Short mmCIF file of C-alpha atoms (C1' of nucleotides) in Angstrom, two decimals:
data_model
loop_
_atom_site.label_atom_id
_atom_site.label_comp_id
_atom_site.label_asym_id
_atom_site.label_seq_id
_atom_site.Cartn_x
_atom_site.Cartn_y
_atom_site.Cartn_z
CA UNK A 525 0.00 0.00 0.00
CA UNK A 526 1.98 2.83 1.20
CA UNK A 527 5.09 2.73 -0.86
CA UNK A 528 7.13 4.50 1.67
CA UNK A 529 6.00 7.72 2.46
CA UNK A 530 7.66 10.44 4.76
CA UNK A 531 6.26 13.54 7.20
CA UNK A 532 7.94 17.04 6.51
CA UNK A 533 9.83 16.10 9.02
CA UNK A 534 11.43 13.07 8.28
CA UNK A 535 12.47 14.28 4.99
CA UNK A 536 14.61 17.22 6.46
CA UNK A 537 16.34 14.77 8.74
CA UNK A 538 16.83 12.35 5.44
CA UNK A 539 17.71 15.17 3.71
CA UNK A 540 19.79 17.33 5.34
CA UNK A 541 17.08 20.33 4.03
CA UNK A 542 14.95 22.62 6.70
CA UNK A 543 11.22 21.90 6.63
CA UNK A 544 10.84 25.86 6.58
CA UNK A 545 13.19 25.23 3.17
CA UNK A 546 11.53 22.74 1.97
CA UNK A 547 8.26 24.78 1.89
CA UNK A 548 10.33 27.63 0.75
CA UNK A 549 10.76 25.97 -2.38
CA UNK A 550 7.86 24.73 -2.84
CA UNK A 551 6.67 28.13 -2.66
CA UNK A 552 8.82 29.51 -5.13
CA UNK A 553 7.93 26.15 -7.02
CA UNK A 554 11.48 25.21 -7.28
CA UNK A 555 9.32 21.49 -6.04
CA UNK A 556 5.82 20.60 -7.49
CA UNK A 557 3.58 20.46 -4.72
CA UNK A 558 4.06 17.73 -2.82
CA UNK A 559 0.99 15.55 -2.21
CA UNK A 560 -0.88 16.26 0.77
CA UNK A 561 -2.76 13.74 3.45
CA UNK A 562 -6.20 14.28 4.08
CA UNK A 563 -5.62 16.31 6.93
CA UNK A 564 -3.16 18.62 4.57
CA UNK A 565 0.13 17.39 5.59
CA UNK A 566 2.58 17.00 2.94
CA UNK A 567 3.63 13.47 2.08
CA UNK A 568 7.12 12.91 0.35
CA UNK A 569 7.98 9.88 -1.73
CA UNK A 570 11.45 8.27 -2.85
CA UNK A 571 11.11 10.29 -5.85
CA UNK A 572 10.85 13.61 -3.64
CA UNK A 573 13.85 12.46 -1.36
CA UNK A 574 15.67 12.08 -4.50
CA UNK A 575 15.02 15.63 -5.73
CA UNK A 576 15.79 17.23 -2.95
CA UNK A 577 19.23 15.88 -2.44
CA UNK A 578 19.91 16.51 -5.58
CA UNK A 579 19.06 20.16 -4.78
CA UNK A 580 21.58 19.50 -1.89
CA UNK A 581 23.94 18.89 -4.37
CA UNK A 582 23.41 21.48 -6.51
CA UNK A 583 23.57 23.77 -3.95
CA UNK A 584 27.50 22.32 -2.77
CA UNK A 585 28.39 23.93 -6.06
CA UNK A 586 27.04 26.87 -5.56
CA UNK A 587 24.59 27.89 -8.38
CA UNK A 588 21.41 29.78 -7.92
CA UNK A 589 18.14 27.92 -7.12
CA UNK A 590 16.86 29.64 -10.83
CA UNK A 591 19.75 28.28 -11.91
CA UNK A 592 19.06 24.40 -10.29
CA UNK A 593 15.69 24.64 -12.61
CA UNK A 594 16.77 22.93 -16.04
CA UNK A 595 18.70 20.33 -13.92
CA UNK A 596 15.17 19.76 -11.93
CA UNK A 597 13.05 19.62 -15.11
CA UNK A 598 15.72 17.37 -16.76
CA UNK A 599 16.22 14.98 -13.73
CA UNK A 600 11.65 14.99 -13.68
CA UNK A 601 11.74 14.65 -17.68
CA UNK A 602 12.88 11.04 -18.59
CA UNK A 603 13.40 12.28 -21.99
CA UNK A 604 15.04 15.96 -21.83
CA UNK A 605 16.47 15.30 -25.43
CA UNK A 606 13.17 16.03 -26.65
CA UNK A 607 13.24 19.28 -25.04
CA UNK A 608 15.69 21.65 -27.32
CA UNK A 609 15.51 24.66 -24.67
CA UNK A 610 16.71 22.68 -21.93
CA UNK A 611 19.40 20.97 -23.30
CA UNK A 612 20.66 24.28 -24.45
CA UNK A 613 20.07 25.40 -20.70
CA UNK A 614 22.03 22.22 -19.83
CA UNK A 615 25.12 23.23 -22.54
CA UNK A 616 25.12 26.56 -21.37
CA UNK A 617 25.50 25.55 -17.21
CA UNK A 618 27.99 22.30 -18.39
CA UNK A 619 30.30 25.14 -19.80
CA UNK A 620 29.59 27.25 -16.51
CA UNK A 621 30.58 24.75 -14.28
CA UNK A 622 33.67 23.79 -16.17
CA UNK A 623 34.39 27.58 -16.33
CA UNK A 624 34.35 27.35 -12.59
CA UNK A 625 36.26 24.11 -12.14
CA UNK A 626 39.34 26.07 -13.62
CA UNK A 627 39.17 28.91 -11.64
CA UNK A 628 38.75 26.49 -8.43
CA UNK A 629 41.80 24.73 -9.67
CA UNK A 630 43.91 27.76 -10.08
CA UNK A 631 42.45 28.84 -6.62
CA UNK A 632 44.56 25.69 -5.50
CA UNK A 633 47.66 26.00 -7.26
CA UNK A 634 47.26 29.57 -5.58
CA UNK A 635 46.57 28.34 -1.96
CA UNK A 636 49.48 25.79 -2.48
CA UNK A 637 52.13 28.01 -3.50
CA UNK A 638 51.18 30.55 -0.95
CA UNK A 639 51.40 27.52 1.82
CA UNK A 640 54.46 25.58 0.19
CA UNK A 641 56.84 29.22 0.01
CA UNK A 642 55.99 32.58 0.95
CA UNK A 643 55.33 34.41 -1.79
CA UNK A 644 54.51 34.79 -5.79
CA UNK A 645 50.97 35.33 -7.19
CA UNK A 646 48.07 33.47 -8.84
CA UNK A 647 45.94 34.65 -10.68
CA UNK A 648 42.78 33.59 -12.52
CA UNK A 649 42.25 33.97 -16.61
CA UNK A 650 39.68 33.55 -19.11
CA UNK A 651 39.65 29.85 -19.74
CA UNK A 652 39.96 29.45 -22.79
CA UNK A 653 37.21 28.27 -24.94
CA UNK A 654 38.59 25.41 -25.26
CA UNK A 655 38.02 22.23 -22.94
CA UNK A 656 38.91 21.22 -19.54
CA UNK A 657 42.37 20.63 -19.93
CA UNK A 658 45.30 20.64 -17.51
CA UNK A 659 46.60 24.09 -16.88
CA UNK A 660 49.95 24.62 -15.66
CA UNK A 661 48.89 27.75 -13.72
CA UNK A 662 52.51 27.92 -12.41
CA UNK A 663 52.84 29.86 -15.38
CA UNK A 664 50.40 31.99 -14.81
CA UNK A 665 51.39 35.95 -14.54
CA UNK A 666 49.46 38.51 -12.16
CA UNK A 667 47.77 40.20 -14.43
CA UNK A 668 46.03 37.63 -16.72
CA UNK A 669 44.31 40.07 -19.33
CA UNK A 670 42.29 43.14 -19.15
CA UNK A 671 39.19 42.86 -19.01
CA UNK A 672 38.15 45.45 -22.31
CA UNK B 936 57.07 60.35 -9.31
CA UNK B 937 53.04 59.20 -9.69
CA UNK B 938 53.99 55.00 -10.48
CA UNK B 939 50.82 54.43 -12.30
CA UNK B 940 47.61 55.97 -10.17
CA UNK B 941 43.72 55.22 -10.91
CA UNK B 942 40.73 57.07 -11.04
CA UNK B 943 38.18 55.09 -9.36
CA UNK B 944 36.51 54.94 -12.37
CA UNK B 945 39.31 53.58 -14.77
CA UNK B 946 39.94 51.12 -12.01
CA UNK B 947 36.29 49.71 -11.89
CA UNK B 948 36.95 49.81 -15.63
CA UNK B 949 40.28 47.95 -15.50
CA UNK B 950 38.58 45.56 -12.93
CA UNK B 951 35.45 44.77 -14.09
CA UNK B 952 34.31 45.51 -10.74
CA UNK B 953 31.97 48.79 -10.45
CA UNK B 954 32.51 52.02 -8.82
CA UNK B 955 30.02 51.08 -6.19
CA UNK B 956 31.07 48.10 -5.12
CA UNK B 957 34.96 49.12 -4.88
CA UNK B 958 33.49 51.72 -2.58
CA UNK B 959 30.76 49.00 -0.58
CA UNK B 960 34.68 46.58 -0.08
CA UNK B 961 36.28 49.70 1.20
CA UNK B 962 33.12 50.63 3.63
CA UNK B 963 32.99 46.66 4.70
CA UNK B 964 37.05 46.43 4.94
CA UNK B 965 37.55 44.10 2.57
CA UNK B 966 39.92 46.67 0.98
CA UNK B 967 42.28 48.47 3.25
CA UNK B 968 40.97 52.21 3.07
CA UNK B 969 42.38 53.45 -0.14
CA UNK B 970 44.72 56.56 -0.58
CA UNK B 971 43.31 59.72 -1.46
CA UNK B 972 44.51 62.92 -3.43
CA UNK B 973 43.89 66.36 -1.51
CA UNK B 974 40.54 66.79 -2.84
CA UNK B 975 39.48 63.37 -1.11
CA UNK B 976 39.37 61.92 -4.40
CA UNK B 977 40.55 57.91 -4.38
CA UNK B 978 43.37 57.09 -5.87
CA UNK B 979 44.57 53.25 -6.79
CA UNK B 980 48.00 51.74 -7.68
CA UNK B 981 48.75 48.37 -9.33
CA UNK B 982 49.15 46.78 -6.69
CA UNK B 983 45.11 47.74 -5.45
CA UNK B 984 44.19 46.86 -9.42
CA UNK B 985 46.02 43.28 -8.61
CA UNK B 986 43.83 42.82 -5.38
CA UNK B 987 40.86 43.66 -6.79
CA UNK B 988 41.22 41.39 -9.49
CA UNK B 989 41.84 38.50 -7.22
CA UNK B 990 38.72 39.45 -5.64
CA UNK B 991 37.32 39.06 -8.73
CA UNK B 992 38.91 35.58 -9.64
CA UNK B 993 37.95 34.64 -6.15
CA UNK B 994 34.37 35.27 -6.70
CA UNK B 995 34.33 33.55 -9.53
CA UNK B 996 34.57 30.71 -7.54
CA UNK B 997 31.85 31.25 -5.69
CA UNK B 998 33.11 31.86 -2.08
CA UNK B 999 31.82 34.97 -0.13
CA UNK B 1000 33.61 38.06 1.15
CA UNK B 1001 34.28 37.06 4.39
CA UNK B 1002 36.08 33.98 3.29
CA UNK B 1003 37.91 35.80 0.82
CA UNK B 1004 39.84 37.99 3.94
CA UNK B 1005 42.22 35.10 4.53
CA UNK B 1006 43.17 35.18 1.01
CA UNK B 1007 43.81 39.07 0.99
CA UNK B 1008 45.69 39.29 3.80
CA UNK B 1009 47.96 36.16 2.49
CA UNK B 1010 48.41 37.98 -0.81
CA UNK B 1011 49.20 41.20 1.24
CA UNK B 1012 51.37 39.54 3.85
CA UNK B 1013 54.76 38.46 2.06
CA UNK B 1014 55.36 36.29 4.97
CA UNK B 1015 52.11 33.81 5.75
CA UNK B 1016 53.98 31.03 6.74
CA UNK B 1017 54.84 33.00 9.98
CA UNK B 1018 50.94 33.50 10.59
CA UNK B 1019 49.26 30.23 11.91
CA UNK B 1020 45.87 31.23 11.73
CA UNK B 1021 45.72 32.19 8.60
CA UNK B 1022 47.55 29.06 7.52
CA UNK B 1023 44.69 27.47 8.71
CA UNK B 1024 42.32 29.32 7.16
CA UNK B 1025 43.55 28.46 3.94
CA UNK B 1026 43.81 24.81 4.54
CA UNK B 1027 40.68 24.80 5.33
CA UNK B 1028 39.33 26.97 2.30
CA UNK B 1029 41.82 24.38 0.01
CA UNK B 1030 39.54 21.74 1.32
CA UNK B 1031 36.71 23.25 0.85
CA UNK B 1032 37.32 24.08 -2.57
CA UNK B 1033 38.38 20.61 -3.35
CA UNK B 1034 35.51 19.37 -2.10
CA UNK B 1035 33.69 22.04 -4.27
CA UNK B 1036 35.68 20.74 -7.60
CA UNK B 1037 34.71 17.18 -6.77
CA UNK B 1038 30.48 18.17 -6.71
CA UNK B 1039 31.33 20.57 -9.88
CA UNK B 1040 32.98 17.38 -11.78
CA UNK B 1041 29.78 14.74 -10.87
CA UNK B 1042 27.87 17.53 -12.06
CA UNK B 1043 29.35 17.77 -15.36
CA UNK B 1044 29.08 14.44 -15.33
CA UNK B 1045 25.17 13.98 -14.25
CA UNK B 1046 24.69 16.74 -17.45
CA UNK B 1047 26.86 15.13 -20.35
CA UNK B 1048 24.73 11.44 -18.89
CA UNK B 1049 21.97 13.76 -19.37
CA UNK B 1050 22.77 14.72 -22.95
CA UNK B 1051 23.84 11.58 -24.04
CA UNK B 1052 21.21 9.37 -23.34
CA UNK B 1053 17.84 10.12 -22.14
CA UNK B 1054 18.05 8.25 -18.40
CA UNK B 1055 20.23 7.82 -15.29
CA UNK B 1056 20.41 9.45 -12.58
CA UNK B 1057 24.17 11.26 -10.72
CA UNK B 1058 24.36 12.28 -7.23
CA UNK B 1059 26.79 13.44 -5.11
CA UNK B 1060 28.23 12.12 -2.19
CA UNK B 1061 30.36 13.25 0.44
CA UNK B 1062 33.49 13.15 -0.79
CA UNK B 1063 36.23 10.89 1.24
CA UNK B 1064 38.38 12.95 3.19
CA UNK B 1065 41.66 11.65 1.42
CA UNK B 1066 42.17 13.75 -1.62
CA UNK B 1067 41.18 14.87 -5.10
CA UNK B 1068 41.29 11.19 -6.62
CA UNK B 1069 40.16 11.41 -10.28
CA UNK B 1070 36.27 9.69 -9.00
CA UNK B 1071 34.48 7.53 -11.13
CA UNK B 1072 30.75 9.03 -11.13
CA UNK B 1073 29.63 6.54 -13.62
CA UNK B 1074 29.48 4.09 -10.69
CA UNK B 1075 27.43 6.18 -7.99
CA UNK B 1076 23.87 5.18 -7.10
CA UNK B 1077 21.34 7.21 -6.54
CA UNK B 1078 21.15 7.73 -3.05
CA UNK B 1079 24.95 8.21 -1.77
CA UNK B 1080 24.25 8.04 1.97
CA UNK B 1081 21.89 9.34 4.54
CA UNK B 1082 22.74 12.10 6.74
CA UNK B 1083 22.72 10.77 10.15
"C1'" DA C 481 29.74 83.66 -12.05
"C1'" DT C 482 27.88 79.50 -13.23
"C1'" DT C 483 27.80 75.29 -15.29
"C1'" DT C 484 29.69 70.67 -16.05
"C1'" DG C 485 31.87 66.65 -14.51
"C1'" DA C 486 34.13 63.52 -11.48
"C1'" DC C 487 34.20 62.60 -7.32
"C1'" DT C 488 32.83 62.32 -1.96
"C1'" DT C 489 29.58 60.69 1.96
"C1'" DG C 490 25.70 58.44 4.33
"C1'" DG C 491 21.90 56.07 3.94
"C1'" DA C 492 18.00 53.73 1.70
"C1'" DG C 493 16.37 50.13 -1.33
"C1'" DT C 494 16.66 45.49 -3.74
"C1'" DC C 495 17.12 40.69 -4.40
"C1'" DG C 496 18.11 35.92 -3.22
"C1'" DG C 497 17.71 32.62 0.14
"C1'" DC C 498 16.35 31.51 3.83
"C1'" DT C 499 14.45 31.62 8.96
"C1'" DC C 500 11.21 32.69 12.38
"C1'" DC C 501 6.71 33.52 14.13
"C1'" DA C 502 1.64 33.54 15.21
"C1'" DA C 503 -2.77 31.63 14.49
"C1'" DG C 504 -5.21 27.72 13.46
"C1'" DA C 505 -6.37 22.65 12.27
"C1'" DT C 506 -5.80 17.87 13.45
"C1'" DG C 507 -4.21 13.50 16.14
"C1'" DT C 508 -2.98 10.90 20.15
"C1'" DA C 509 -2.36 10.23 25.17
"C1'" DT C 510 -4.13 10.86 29.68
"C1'" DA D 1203 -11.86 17.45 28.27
"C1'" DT D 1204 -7.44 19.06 28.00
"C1'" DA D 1205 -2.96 18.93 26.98
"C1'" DC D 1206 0.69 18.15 23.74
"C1'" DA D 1207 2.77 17.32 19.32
"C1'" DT D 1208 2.76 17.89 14.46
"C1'" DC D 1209 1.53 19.91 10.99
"C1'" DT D 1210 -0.73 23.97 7.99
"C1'" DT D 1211 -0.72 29.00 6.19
"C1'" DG D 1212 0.71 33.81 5.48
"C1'" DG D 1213 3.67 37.08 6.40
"C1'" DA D 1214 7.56 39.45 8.69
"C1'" DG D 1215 12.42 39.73 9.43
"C1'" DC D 1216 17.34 38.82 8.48
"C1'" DC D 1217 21.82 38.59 6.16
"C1'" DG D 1218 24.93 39.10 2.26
"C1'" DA D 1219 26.08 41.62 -1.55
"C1'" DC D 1220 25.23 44.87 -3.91
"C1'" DT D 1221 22.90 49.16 -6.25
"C1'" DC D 1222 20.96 53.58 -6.28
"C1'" DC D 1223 20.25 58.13 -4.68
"C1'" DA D 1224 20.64 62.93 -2.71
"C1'" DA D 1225 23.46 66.40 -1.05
"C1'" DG D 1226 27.78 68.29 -1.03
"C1'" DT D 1227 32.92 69.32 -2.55
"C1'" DC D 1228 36.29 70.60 -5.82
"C1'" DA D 1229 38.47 71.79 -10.45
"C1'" DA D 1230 38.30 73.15 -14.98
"C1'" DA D 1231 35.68 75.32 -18.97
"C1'" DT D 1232 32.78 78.99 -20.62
#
DNA sequence: ATTTGACTTGGAGTCGGCTCCAAGATGTAT
DNA sequence: ATACATCTTGGAGCCGACTCCAAGTCAAAT
């Protein structure tokens, strides 16, 4: 009967999300609303659980919640290549995030000189359009490029 | 005599960072309090250009101000080695950030799974607190691990 | 002398992302 | 019956990070 189904409550602890967050985003329909019990309680499912720690993971990378959306509809939608718009939503954030992975990395290679010695400077360019490859930021000079 | 001085304006230029805000990271002492001419006017030097743009590199990354002040003060301070605390402080942000990285890469991954085919689900797990081993995402199931 | 422009200050307003609260409904235990 | 817990709702408040504004200063151009 019940295919396991959790209280508010339950799914913050599971979850690691505030039940004031929870209906947060449900508000802001970052969530569909949830199902409710006869007596207007929300009831979560597997599926829900799911969704929201994926949110939880999103959010350890630090995008927006606007920005969490596509990954949301695309995680719902068992068939996102159907969907042109959101697959170009999903390009666009891959390149984001791999944007972001560089400057983490050079971040780093900053932290570890700065701990290893005592001095020298990191700095962070444009990546280039190109792909995630291995940069020797070692080689990197303080002032990267102007920005126009 | 004058080695190089700014406008505040061709320095929010040169930065990518506006007026405004240069003004809101003096007022919250991000920035020391910058030089002025007689006419109270600001002025900036390379070496405030160079900050500022690490500021901006460092935001890129997604961290907030306040965790950034470790960073500017170890890029300010030619000696950090001799200041334990803030040795911590960036251990701790290098760990955080490689933490970051590893949620950034499954992510990349989750989207190009995405892309690909039409199913499957990523996650994102705690990661182990060894190091930044190149982790197989391909293999993670869809509910990592409970919070406690 | 006055206008124009680049700047100063302090403070108010905005937006995202929560977080807290009060009032009210329901459920179970005594 | 009454107390307590668990939920509901709507709305207020908070914090970070800006962003905008009004009033004033100063310097050069007309």
């Amino acid at each position: 009967m019940a295919e396991s189904a959790f209280t508010i409550k339950q799914t913050a602890k599971l979850t690691g999300i505030s039940e004031d967050t929870i209906r947060y985003y449900e508000k802001i329909m970052l969530l569909p609303r949830a199902e409710r019990k006869d007596n207007g309680h929300r009831v979560y499912r597997k599926d829900d659980i799911y969704t929201l720690k994926l949110i939880s993971c999103l959010k350890k990378t630090g995008i927006s919640l606007e920005a969490m959306r596509p990954f949301l509809a695309v995680s719902a939608d068992s068939h996102p290549a159907e969907n042109p718009d959101l697959v170009d939503q999903l390009r666009d954030q891959r390149e984001a995030i791999v944007n972001q992975i560089s400057s983490l990395r050079q971040l780093v290679d900053f932290i570890d000189k700065k701990l290893e010695e005592g001095r020298g400077g990191g700095g962070c360019s444009e990546p280039s359009p190109g792909d995630a490859k291995p940069i020797s930021v070692v080689e990197m000079s303080y002032f990267p490029a102007s920005a126009g």
